[in-house]
mmCIF file of C-alpha atoms in Angstrom:
data_model
loop_
_atom_site.group_PDB
_atom_site.id
_atom_site.type_symbol
_atom_site.label_atom_id
_atom_site.label_comp_id
_atom_site.label_asym_id
_atom_site.label_seq_id
_atom_site.Cartn_x
_atom_site.Cartn_y
_atom_site.Cartn_z
ATOM 1 C CA MET A 1 9.477 -93.689 -77.013
ATOM 2 C CA PHE A 2 6.996 -91.600 -75.069
ATOM 3 C CA ARG A 3 7.050 -88.230 -76.851
ATOM 4 C CA PRO A 4 5.536 -85.324 -74.918
ATOM 5 C CA PHE A 5 3.729 -82.309 -76.266
ATOM 6 C CA ARG A 6 3.010 -79.395 -73.993
ATOM 7 C CA ARG A 7 -0.699 -80.020 -73.958
ATOM 8 C CA SER A 8 -3.111 -82.797 -74.660
ATOM 9 C CA PRO A 9 -5.976 -82.732 -77.120
ATOM 10 C CA ALA A 10 -9.432 -81.763 -76.179
ATOM 11 C CA ALA A 11 -12.167 -84.232 -75.480
ATOM 12 C CA ARG A 12 -15.464 -84.462 -77.223
ATOM 13 C CA LEU A 13 -18.326 -82.880 -75.295
ATOM 14 C CA ALA A 14 -21.050 -85.489 -74.653
ATOM 15 C CA GLY A 15 -23.099 -83.572 -72.100
ATOM 16 C CA LEU A 16 -22.893 -79.910 -71.204
ATOM 17 C CA LEU A 17 -24.308 -80.691 -67.753
ATOM 18 C CA ALA A 18 -21.226 -82.719 -66.843
ATOM 19 C CA VAL A 19 -19.938 -82.002 -63.362
ATOM 20 C CA LEU A 20 -16.279 -80.946 -63.386
ATOM 21 C CA ALA A 21 -14.284 -82.395 -60.539
ATOM 22 C CA ALA A 22 -11.607 -80.495 -58.615
ATOM 23 C CA LEU A 23 -7.994 -80.656 -59.797
ATOM 24 C CA ALA A 24 -5.988 -83.425 -58.283
ATOM 25 C CA ALA A 25 -2.725 -83.806 -56.426
ATOM 26 C CA PRO A 26 -0.163 -86.406 -57.591
ATOM 27 C CA ALA A 27 0.814 -89.565 -55.782
ATOM 28 C CA ALA A 28 2.271 -89.166 -52.299
ATOM 29 C CA ALA A 29 5.902 -89.234 -53.356
ATOM 30 C CA GLN A 30 5.247 -86.389 -55.784
ATOM 31 C CA THR A 31 2.769 -84.252 -53.811
ATOM 32 C CA PRO A 32 3.692 -80.556 -54.057
ATOM 33 C CA ALA A 33 3.878 -78.383 -50.990
ATOM 34 C CA THR A 34 1.478 -75.852 -52.489
ATOM 35 C CA PRO A 35 -1.009 -76.090 -55.384
ATOM 36 C CA PRO A 36 -0.227 -74.385 -58.678
ATOM 37 C CA PRO A 37 -1.968 -71.096 -59.455
ATOM 38 C CA ALA A 38 -5.051 -71.072 -61.639
ATOM 39 C CA ALA A 39 -4.651 -69.997 -65.237
ATOM 40 C CA ASP A 40 -4.706 -66.441 -66.525
ATOM 41 C CA ALA A 41 -7.224 -66.241 -69.379
ATOM 42 C CA MET A 42 -8.108 -64.193 -72.434
ATOM 43 C CA LEU A 43 -11.757 -64.291 -73.526
ATOM 44 C CA VAL A 44 -12.070 -63.936 -77.308
ATOM 45 C CA LEU A 45 -15.568 -63.163 -78.574
ATOM 46 C CA ASP A 46 -16.876 -63.508 -82.104
ATOM 47 C CA ALA A 47 -18.614 -60.242 -83.036
ATOM 48 C CA SER A 48 -18.755 -60.917 -86.767
ATOM 49 C CA GLY A 49 -21.909 -60.170 -88.747
ATOM 50 C CA SER A 50 -23.272 -63.701 -88.360
ATOM 51 C CA MET A 51 -23.750 -63.109 -84.636
ATOM 52 C CA TRP A 52 -26.941 -61.221 -85.530
ATOM 53 C CA GLY A 53 -28.407 -64.598 -86.454
ATOM 54 C CA GLN A 54 -31.510 -65.541 -84.482
ATOM 55 C CA LEU A 55 -32.067 -68.421 -82.072
ATOM 56 C CA ASN A 56 -35.574 -68.664 -80.622
ATOM 57 C CA GLY A 57 -36.264 -65.025 -81.325
ATOM 58 C CA ARG A 58 -33.058 -63.576 -79.904
ATOM 59 C CA SER A 59 -29.793 -62.718 -81.632
ATOM 60 C CA LYS A 60 -26.728 -64.783 -80.877
ATOM 61 C CA ILE A 61 -24.839 -61.708 -79.709
ATOM 62 C CA GLU A 62 -27.547 -61.072 -77.075
ATOM 63 C CA LEU A 63 -27.268 -64.654 -75.892
ATOM 64 C CA ALA A 64 -23.475 -64.342 -75.771
ATOM 65 C CA ARG A 65 -23.768 -61.201 -73.607
ATOM 66 C CA ASP A 66 -25.986 -63.080 -71.161
ATOM 67 C CA ALA A 67 -23.575 -66.032 -71.064
ATOM 68 C CA VAL A 68 -20.602 -63.753 -70.349
ATOM 69 C CA ALA A 69 -22.546 -62.256 -67.438
ATOM 70 C CA GLY A 70 -22.921 -65.725 -65.959
ATOM 71 C CA MET A 71 -19.245 -66.439 -66.527
ATOM 72 C CA LEU A 72 -18.200 -63.262 -64.732
ATOM 73 C CA ARG A 73 -20.269 -64.192 -61.686
ATOM 74 C CA GLN A 74 -18.054 -67.274 -61.314
ATOM 75 C CA TRP A 75 -14.718 -65.627 -62.046
ATOM 76 C CA PRO A 76 -12.465 -65.040 -58.982
ATOM 77 C CA ALA A 77 -11.708 -61.353 -58.426
ATOM 78 C CA GLY A 78 -7.989 -62.039 -57.987
ATOM 79 C CA GLN A 79 -7.552 -64.025 -61.189
ATOM 80 C CA ALA A 80 -6.470 -62.302 -64.391
ATOM 81 C CA LEU A 81 -8.945 -62.073 -67.266
ATOM 82 C CA GLY A 82 -8.609 -60.169 -70.527
ATOM 83 C CA LEU A 83 -11.068 -59.509 -73.352
ATOM 84 C CA MET A 84 -10.573 -59.472 -77.100
ATOM 85 C CA ALA A 85 -13.182 -59.280 -79.871
ATOM 86 C CA TYR A 86 -13.187 -59.382 -83.655
ATOM 87 C CA GLY A 87 -15.508 -58.205 -86.407
ATOM 88 C CA HIS A 88 -17.204 -55.489 -84.336
ATOM 89 C CA ARG A 89 -15.951 -52.261 -85.929
ATOM 90 C CA SER A 90 -16.088 -52.600 -89.701
ATOM 91 C CA LYS A 91 -17.236 -54.840 -92.537
ATOM 92 C CA GLY A 92 -14.869 -56.825 -94.713
ATOM 93 C CA ASP A 93 -11.791 -56.101 -92.585
ATOM 94 C CA CYS A 94 -9.719 -59.093 -91.488
ATOM 95 C CA GLN A 95 -7.642 -56.820 -89.246
ATOM 96 C CA ASP A 96 -10.681 -55.853 -87.169
ATOM 97 C CA ILE A 97 -9.383 -57.389 -83.948
ATOM 98 C CA GLU A 98 -9.258 -55.370 -80.750
ATOM 99 C CA LEU A 99 -7.846 -55.932 -77.284
ATOM 100 C CA LEU A 100 -10.649 -54.479 -75.177
ATOM 101 C CA ARG A 101 -9.291 -55.360 -71.750
ATOM 102 C CA PRO A 102 -5.612 -56.150 -71.096
ATOM 103 C CA LEU A 103 -4.859 -59.187 -69.004
ATOM 104 C CA SER A 104 -5.299 -58.184 -65.349
ATOM 105 C CA PRO A 105 -7.092 -59.359 -62.188
ATOM 106 C CA LEU A 106 -10.830 -58.817 -62.433
ATOM 107 C CA GLY A 107 -10.966 -56.962 -59.113
ATOM 108 C CA SER A 108 -14.041 -55.641 -57.355
ATOM 109 C CA ASP A 109 -15.375 -53.530 -60.235
ATOM 110 C CA GLY A 110 -13.801 -55.252 -63.224
ATOM 111 C CA ALA A 111 -16.758 -57.524 -63.933
ATOM 112 C CA ALA A 112 -19.167 -54.617 -64.427
ATOM 113 C CA ALA A 113 -16.743 -52.787 -66.709
ATOM 114 C CA LEU A 114 -16.025 -55.879 -68.785
ATOM 115 C CA GLN A 115 -19.735 -56.657 -69.088
ATOM 116 C CA ALA A 116 -20.453 -53.117 -70.252
ATOM 117 C CA THR A 117 -17.825 -53.529 -72.947
ATOM 118 C CA VAL A 118 -19.349 -56.808 -74.117
ATOM 119 C CA ASN A 119 -22.830 -55.274 -74.127
ATOM 120 C CA GLY A 120 -21.555 -52.534 -76.423
ATOM 121 C CA LEU A 121 -20.274 -54.894 -79.132
ATOM 122 C CA GLN A 122 -22.145 -54.496 -82.438
ATOM 123 C CA PRO A 123 -21.433 -57.355 -84.866
ATOM 124 C CA LYS A 124 -20.446 -56.206 -88.348
ATOM 125 C CA GLY A 125 -17.611 -57.923 -90.103
ATOM 126 C CA MET A 126 -15.377 -60.892 -90.801
ATOM 127 C CA THR A 127 -14.263 -63.902 -88.736
ATOM 128 C CA PRO A 128 -10.454 -63.741 -88.336
ATOM 129 C CA ILE A 129 -10.218 -66.586 -85.820
ATOM 130 C CA SER A 130 -6.591 -67.462 -86.539
ATOM 131 C CA GLU A 131 -5.160 -63.978 -86.136
ATOM 132 C CA SER A 132 -7.303 -63.361 -83.057
ATOM 133 C CA VAL A 133 -5.942 -66.465 -81.370
ATOM 134 C CA ARG A 134 -2.416 -65.508 -82.391
ATOM 135 C CA GLN A 135 -2.817 -62.058 -80.844
ATOM 136 C CA ALA A 136 -4.452 -63.464 -77.704
ATOM 137 C CA ALA A 137 -1.606 -65.934 -77.266
ATOM 138 C CA ARG A 138 0.937 -63.122 -77.580
ATOM 139 C CA GLN A 139 -0.830 -61.265 -74.798
ATOM 140 C CA LEU A 140 -0.567 -64.370 -72.640
ATOM 141 C CA ARG A 141 3.014 -65.382 -73.374
ATOM 142 C CA HIS A 142 4.413 -62.858 -70.894
ATOM 143 C CA THR A 143 2.616 -64.379 -67.915
ATOM 144 C CA GLU A 144 4.509 -66.787 -65.684
ATOM 145 C CA ARG A 145 1.304 -68.626 -64.812
ATOM 146 C CA ALA A 146 -0.626 -71.139 -66.889
ATOM 147 C CA ALA A 147 -2.452 -69.331 -69.702
ATOM 148 C CA THR A 148 -5.808 -70.011 -71.348
ATOM 149 C CA VAL A 149 -7.691 -68.630 -74.350
ATOM 150 C CA ILE A 150 -11.484 -68.979 -74.154
ATOM 151 C CA LEU A 151 -12.907 -68.595 -77.669
ATOM 152 C CA VAL A 152 -16.616 -68.303 -78.487
ATOM 153 C CA SER A 153 -17.359 -68.440 -82.227
ATOM 154 C CA ASP A 154 -20.359 -69.248 -84.403
ATOM 155 C CA GLY A 155 -18.613 -69.907 -87.697
ATOM 156 C CA GLU A 156 -15.546 -70.779 -89.697
ATOM 157 C CA GLU A 157 -12.482 -68.700 -90.444
ATOM 158 C CA THR A 158 -13.245 -66.202 -93.250
ATOM 159 C CA CYS A 159 -9.806 -64.606 -93.607
ATOM 160 C CA GLN A 160 -7.881 -67.227 -95.577
ATOM 161 C CA ALA A 161 -6.137 -68.772 -92.591
ATOM 162 C CA ASP A 162 -6.235 -72.089 -90.773
ATOM 163 C CA PRO A 163 -6.838 -72.030 -86.988
ATOM 164 C CA CYS A 164 -5.395 -75.525 -86.650
ATOM 165 C CA ALA A 165 -2.181 -74.495 -88.393
ATOM 166 C CA VAL A 166 -1.917 -71.405 -86.190
ATOM 167 C CA ALA A 167 -2.209 -73.595 -83.094
ATOM 168 C CA ALA A 168 0.664 -75.745 -84.365
ATOM 169 C CA GLU A 169 2.680 -72.634 -85.208
ATOM 170 C CA LEU A 170 2.241 -71.181 -81.723
ATOM 171 C CA GLU A 171 3.115 -74.493 -80.128
ATOM 172 C CA ALA A 172 6.295 -74.744 -82.199
ATOM 173 C CA SER A 173 7.290 -71.188 -81.257
ATOM 174 C CA GLY A 174 7.059 -71.979 -77.554
ATOM 175 C CA VAL A 175 3.856 -70.108 -76.706
ATOM 176 C CA ASN A 176 2.494 -72.237 -73.879
ATOM 177 C CA PHE A 177 -1.267 -71.801 -73.736
ATOM 178 C CA THR A 178 -4.492 -73.777 -73.838
ATOM 179 C CA ALA A 179 -7.527 -72.878 -75.958
ATOM 180 C CA HIS A 180 -10.986 -73.872 -74.751
ATOM 181 C CA VAL A 181 -13.326 -73.385 -77.711
ATOM 182 C CA ILE A 182 -17.115 -73.095 -77.757
ATOM 183 C CA GLY A 183 -18.787 -73.616 -81.118
ATOM 184 C CA PHE A 184 -22.024 -71.638 -80.879
ATOM 185 C CA ASP A 185 -24.713 -72.935 -83.237
ATOM 186 C CA VAL A 186 -22.073 -74.684 -85.346
ATOM 187 C CA ALA A 187 -23.304 -77.574 -87.506
ATOM 188 C CA ALA A 188 -21.974 -81.064 -86.824
ATOM 189 C CA GLY A 189 -19.518 -82.160 -89.498
ATOM 190 C CA SER A 190 -19.074 -78.637 -90.842
ATOM 191 C CA LYS A 191 -15.745 -77.076 -91.750
ATOM 192 C CA ALA A 192 -16.263 -74.575 -88.939
ATOM 193 C CA ARG A 193 -16.612 -77.323 -86.357
ATOM 194 C CA GLN A 194 -13.550 -79.137 -87.656
ATOM 195 C CA GLN A 195 -11.487 -75.939 -87.478
ATOM 196 C CA LEU A 196 -12.618 -75.053 -83.969
ATOM 197 C CA GLN A 197 -12.202 -78.569 -82.638
ATOM 198 C CA CYS A 198 -8.716 -78.877 -84.114
ATOM 199 C CA LEU A 199 -7.698 -75.584 -82.509
ATOM 200 C CA ALA A 200 -8.757 -76.894 -79.099
ATOM 201 C CA GLU A 201 -7.104 -80.273 -79.595
ATOM 202 C CA ARG A 202 -3.769 -78.891 -80.758
ATOM 203 C CA THR A 203 -3.493 -76.709 -77.636
ATOM 204 C CA GLY A 204 -4.747 -79.263 -75.110
ATOM 205 C CA GLY A 205 -8.100 -77.574 -74.491
ATOM 206 C CA ARG A 206 -11.710 -78.650 -74.762
ATOM 207 C CA TYR A 207 -14.111 -78.176 -77.639
ATOM 208 C CA LEU A 208 -17.743 -77.697 -76.553
ATOM 209 C CA ASP A 209 -20.838 -77.478 -78.734
ATOM 210 C CA ALA A 210 -23.567 -75.011 -77.755
ATOM 211 C CA ARG A 211 -26.725 -75.131 -79.832
ATOM 212 C CA ASN A 212 -28.837 -72.716 -77.817
ATOM 213 C CA ALA A 213 -28.739 -70.193 -74.982
ATOM 214 C CA ALA A 214 -28.834 -72.770 -72.180
ATOM 215 C CA GLU A 215 -25.974 -74.784 -73.663
ATOM 216 C CA LEU A 216 -23.917 -71.667 -74.228
ATOM 217 C CA ASN A 217 -24.301 -70.732 -70.578
ATOM 218 C CA GLN A 218 -23.383 -74.250 -69.502
ATOM 219 C CA ALA A 219 -20.388 -74.413 -71.833
ATOM 220 C CA LEU A 220 -18.983 -71.099 -70.610
ATOM 221 C CA GLY A 221 -19.536 -72.315 -67.063
ATOM 222 C CA GLN A 222 -17.519 -75.440 -67.794
ATOM 223 C CA VAL A 223 -14.555 -73.669 -69.335
ATOM 224 C CA THR A 224 -14.657 -71.080 -66.559
ATOM 225 C CA GLN A 225 -14.372 -73.785 -63.933
ATOM 226 C CA ALA A 226 -11.625 -75.511 -65.904
ATOM 227 C CA SER A 227 -9.760 -72.188 -66.023
ATOM 228 C CA THR A 228 -10.211 -71.277 -62.343
ATOM 229 C CA ASP A 229 -9.796 -74.582 -60.520
ATOM 230 C CA ALA A 230 -6.954 -74.959 -58.037
ATOM 231 C CA CYS A 231 -5.216 -78.212 -57.237
ATOM 232 C CA ALA A 232 -7.144 -80.313 -54.708
ATOM 233 C CA GLY A 233 -6.684 -84.083 -54.912
ATOM 234 C CA PHE A 234 -6.455 -87.024 -57.286
ATOM 235 C CA GLU A 235 -8.357 -90.251 -57.322
ATOM 236 C CA GLN A 236 -7.474 -93.619 -58.763
ATOM 237 C CA ALA A 237 -9.383 -94.844 -61.800
ATOM 238 C CA LEU A 238 -9.895 -98.145 -63.578
ATOM 239 C CA ALA A 239 -7.565 -99.828 -66.012
ATOM 240 C CA MET A 240 -10.191 -100.162 -68.752
ATOM 241 C CA MET A 241 -13.306 -97.948 -69.011
ATOM 242 C CA PRO A 242 -15.344 -98.533 -72.201
ATOM 243 C CA GLY A 243 -17.334 -95.494 -73.305
ATOM 244 C CA THR A 244 -15.501 -93.185 -70.893
ATOM 245 C CA ALA A 245 -13.379 -90.267 -72.065
ATOM 246 C CA LEU A 246 -10.475 -88.984 -69.982
ATOM 247 C CA SER A 247 -9.584 -85.527 -71.227
ATOM 248 C CA PRO A 248 -7.269 -82.744 -70.042
ATOM 249 C CA ASP A 249 -8.748 -79.621 -68.498
ATOM 250 C CA GLY A 250 -5.853 -77.398 -69.560
ATOM 251 C CA ASP A 251 -4.085 -77.381 -66.193
ATOM 252 C CA GLU A 252 -1.072 -79.374 -65.079
ATOM 253 C CA GLN A 253 0.239 -80.998 -61.964
ATOM 254 C CA PRO A 254 3.576 -79.552 -60.862
ATOM 255 C CA VAL A 255 5.549 -82.780 -61.173
ATOM 256 C CA ALA A 256 9.169 -82.029 -61.947
ATOM 257 C CA GLY A 257 10.378 -83.623 -65.162
ATOM 258 C CA ALA A 258 7.051 -85.285 -65.886
ATOM 259 C CA GLN A 259 6.080 -85.952 -69.458
ATOM 260 C CA ARG A 260 2.702 -84.610 -70.418
ATOM 261 C CA PHE A 261 1.162 -85.771 -73.657
ATOM 262 C CA ASP A 262 1.616 -87.974 -76.662
ATOM 263 C CA VAL A 263 -0.713 -88.979 -79.495
ATOM 264 C CA ALA A 264 -0.177 -91.956 -81.765
ATOM 265 C CA ARG A 265 -1.903 -92.858 -84.999
ATOM 266 C CA LEU A 266 -3.022 -96.458 -84.720
ATOM 267 C CA PRO A 267 -2.747 -98.956 -87.577
ATOM 268 C CA ASP A 268 -5.902 -100.387 -89.118
ATOM 269 C CA GLY A 269 -7.436 -103.041 -86.916
ATOM 270 C CA ALA A 270 -5.890 -101.788 -83.680
ATOM 271 C CA ASP A 271 -8.335 -101.489 -80.801
ATOM 272 C CA ALA A 272 -8.388 -100.160 -77.241
ATOM 273 C CA ARG A 273 -6.098 -102.955 -76.050
ATOM 274 C CA ALA A 274 -3.425 -101.765 -78.458
ATOM 275 C CA CYS A 275 -3.694 -98.236 -77.068
ATOM 276 C CA GLN A 276 -3.490 -99.556 -73.500
ATOM 277 C CA ALA A 277 -0.375 -101.509 -74.447
ATOM 278 C CA LEU A 278 1.247 -98.398 -75.924
ATOM 279 C CA CYS A 279 0.686 -96.573 -72.661
ATOM 280 C CA LEU A 280 1.775 -99.333 -70.305
ATOM 281 C CA GLY A 281 4.809 -99.969 -72.480
ATOM 282 C CA ALA A 282 6.042 -96.419 -71.813
ATOM 283 C CA PRO A 283 7.215 -95.778 -68.218
ATOM 284 C CA GLY A 284 6.144 -92.123 -68.335
ATOM 285 C CA CYS A 285 2.553 -92.861 -69.391
ATOM 286 C CA MET A 286 -0.012 -92.753 -66.576
ATOM 287 C CA ALA A 287 -3.317 -92.791 -68.510
ATOM 288 C CA TRP A 288 -4.655 -93.196 -72.032
ATOM 289 C CA ARG A 289 -7.679 -92.614 -74.256
ATOM 290 C CA TYR A 290 -8.515 -94.635 -77.347
ATOM 291 C CA GLU A 291 -10.649 -93.199 -80.164
ATOM 292 C CA ALA A 292 -11.772 -95.551 -82.910
ATOM 293 C CA LYS A 293 -11.475 -94.867 -86.623
ATOM 294 C CA ASP A 294 -14.177 -92.456 -87.893
ATOM 295 C CA HIS A 295 -14.854 -91.099 -84.402
ATOM 296 C CA LEU A 296 -15.117 -87.308 -84.745
ATOM 297 C CA PHE A 297 -14.614 -87.727 -88.510
ATOM 298 C CA ILE A 298 -10.985 -88.873 -88.143
ATOM 299 C CA ASP A 299 -10.046 -91.506 -90.724
ATOM 300 C CA HIS A 300 -7.818 -93.524 -88.395
ATOM 301 C CA GLY A 301 -7.733 -94.719 -84.813
ATOM 302 C CA ARG A 302 -5.887 -92.600 -82.257
ATOM 303 C CA CYS A 303 -4.237 -93.242 -78.916
ATOM 304 C CA PHE A 304 -3.785 -90.318 -76.530
ATOM 305 C CA ARG A 305 -1.309 -90.911 -73.700
ATOM 306 C CA TYR A 306 -0.906 -88.775 -70.602
ATOM 307 C CA GLY A 307 2.016 -88.428 -68.212
ATOM 308 C CA ALA A 308 2.273 -87.711 -64.485
ATOM 309 C CA ALA A 309 1.733 -83.970 -65.001
ATOM 310 C CA ALA A 310 -1.727 -84.545 -66.495
ATOM 311 C CA SER A 311 -4.904 -83.258 -64.879
ATOM 312 C CA LEU A 312 -7.793 -85.179 -66.424
ATOM 313 C CA LEU A 313 -11.564 -84.921 -66.368
ATOM 314 C CA ARG A 314 -13.661 -88.048 -66.554
ATOM 315 C CA GLU A 315 -16.798 -88.248 -68.689
ATOM 316 C CA ASP A 316 -18.799 -91.458 -68.594
ATOM 317 C CA ARG A 317 -20.801 -92.546 -71.636
ATOM 318 C CA ALA A 318 -19.016 -90.027 -73.821
ATOM 319 C CA ALA A 319 -19.533 -92.396 -76.753
ATOM 320 C CA GLY A 320 -20.125 -96.060 -77.496
ATOM 321 C CA PRO A 321 -17.874 -98.567 -75.678
ATOM 322 C CA LYS A 322 -16.063 -99.416 -78.902
ATOM 323 C CA GLU A 323 -15.696 -95.796 -80.028
ATOM 324 C CA VAL A 324 -13.978 -94.318 -76.958
ATOM 325 C CA VAL A 325 -12.186 -96.212 -74.196
ATOM 326 C CA SER A 326 -9.946 -94.847 -71.447
ATOM 327 C CA GLY A 327 -7.786 -96.314 -68.725
ATOM 328 C CA VAL A 328 -5.255 -95.519 -66.018
ATOM 329 C CA ARG A 329 -2.072 -97.266 -64.964
ATOM 330 C CA ALA A 330 -2.411 -99.080 -61.635
ATOM 331 C CA GLY A 331 -1.728 -96.680 -58.778
ATOM 332 C CA ALA A 332 -1.548 -93.562 -60.950
ATOM 333 C CA LYS A 333 -3.513 -90.510 -59.805
ATOM 334 C CA VAL A 334 -4.107 -88.150 -62.706
ATOM 335 C CA VAL A 335 -7.922 -88.002 -62.671
ATOM 336 C CA LYS A 336 -9.687 -85.209 -60.783
ATOM 337 C CA GLN A 337 -11.543 -86.191 -57.670
ATOM 338 C CA GLY A 338 -15.284 -85.778 -57.735
ATOM 339 C CA PRO A 339 -18.271 -87.136 -59.645
ATOM 340 C CA ALA A 340 -17.906 -87.884 -63.313
ATOM 341 C CA ALA A 341 -20.532 -86.992 -65.864
ATOM 342 C CA ARG A 342 -22.767 -90.009 -65.444
ATOM 343 C CA HIS A 343 -25.806 -91.325 -67.273
ATOM 344 C CA PRO A 344 -28.338 -94.142 -66.692
ATOM 345 C CA PRO A 345 -26.920 -97.655 -67.160
ATOM 346 C CA LEU A 346 -26.972 -99.014 -70.672
ATOM 347 C CA THR A 347 -28.945 -102.138 -71.457
ATOM 348 C CA ALA A 348 -28.736 -104.793 -74.131
ATOM 349 C CA ALA A 349 -31.246 -102.798 -76.156
ATOM 350 C CA ASP A 350 -28.686 -100.032 -76.484
ATOM 351 C CA GLY A 351 -26.356 -102.366 -78.308
ATOM 352 C CA ARG A 352 -23.537 -101.502 -75.883
ATOM 353 C CA GLY A 353 -24.165 -103.845 -72.977
ATOM 354 C CA THR A 354 -25.097 -107.466 -72.437
ATOM 355 C CA ALA A 355 -28.243 -109.307 -71.482
ATOM 356 C CA ASP A 356 -27.120 -109.018 -67.851
ATOM 357 C CA GLY A 357 -26.586 -105.266 -68.041
ATOM 358 C CA PRO A 358 -24.019 -102.802 -69.325
ATOM 359 C CA ALA A 359 -20.454 -103.747 -70.016
ATOM 360 C CA ARG A 360 -18.446 -103.485 -66.815
ATOM 361 C CA PRO A 361 -15.010 -101.866 -66.752
ATOM 362 C CA GLU A 362 -12.133 -103.990 -65.638
ATOM 363 C CA PRO A 363 -10.302 -103.305 -62.371
ATOM 364 C CA ALA A 364 -6.827 -101.862 -62.504
ATOM 365 C CA ALA A 365 -4.126 -104.461 -62.753
ATOM 366 C CA ALA A 366 -0.384 -104.325 -62.401
ATOM 367 C CA THR A 367 0.141 -106.641 -65.353
ATOM 368 C CA ARG A 368 1.374 -105.101 -68.559
ATOM 369 C CA PRO A 369 -0.082 -106.336 -71.864
ATOM 370 C CA GLN A 370 2.125 -107.035 -74.813
ATOM 371 C CA ALA A 371 3.241 -103.787 -76.412
ATOM 372 C CA ALA A 372 1.591 -102.811 -79.682
ATOM 373 C CA ARG A 373 3.323 -101.299 -82.649
ATOM 374 C CA GLN A 374 3.097 -97.485 -82.704
ATOM 375 C CA SER A 375 2.223 -95.915 -86.032
ATOM 376 C CA THR A 376 2.956 -92.272 -86.701
#
């Protein structure tokens, strides 16, 4: 049975210069009369003591201030944006979390005021990620629009809590929000990265790595666009796309009764074809993404399935063609129109193509492969 969650998991970031396409409209029979509103958002900034750490001669908090300035230049004046920070008032205090700007439209002078507040943050204390996200989600639960938390953090939770568990808790309690998470100077494979990535995945957002000032600016630009896009138009995609990741941007298509997201744990030995079969064997599934065992440090293969309400971004060459594979049901339109994040063609020397060039994706087909066993 196709079992929906409210949101889909976040995709792995393979290039911070990826071009985000516009949100799409569903197939003709389901096209809404008007596009859905863009999401209200709460920006949560890490102002713990570690943000005084240096990158190329500048502190991370300085770089974060600059990145927020770039974000605010993109933010629509009529769209609501709030600000929350933690660790900026005292040392050793896990309750040092402050709502600095309530959720409200940015307006004509809101950007300058918000920037001044960010510029005044002085990192001091702990990293209570979990409680900060919980409080941000509570601020957002009263909105009738889609809601997004944008979290920028440079380290792991230091207040004896689990951000991933908090995401599950909020989901179970009916708080409908998406968390886009930027790990700033976070080491690959670290506990901090695992926590931050899990938080994004459990809420259907994106996890982005930023290792320097340029990548932080680009990452905030990406999540800003994902949070401010309005519905434009869908495009069809291929049935089998090796190396390509289809991932949700946190928005939804307004398709009445549509199922949204399901994730299945795949048995050992199952490959992308098994994931495709799980999707095509469920009438509500419009697209899928396969992740092989050990991809992103997960000890089993996973199959993410998306329904007609999905709004997906496409990222080409997100990983090797056997590590990540995506596909779309014939005729389904759940992928944003516009250019994908593309890279030069692979060759046989890359170990991912053939002597005649890179592996070619298969065209969409109406045939349905034999269903694979779903493992939970």
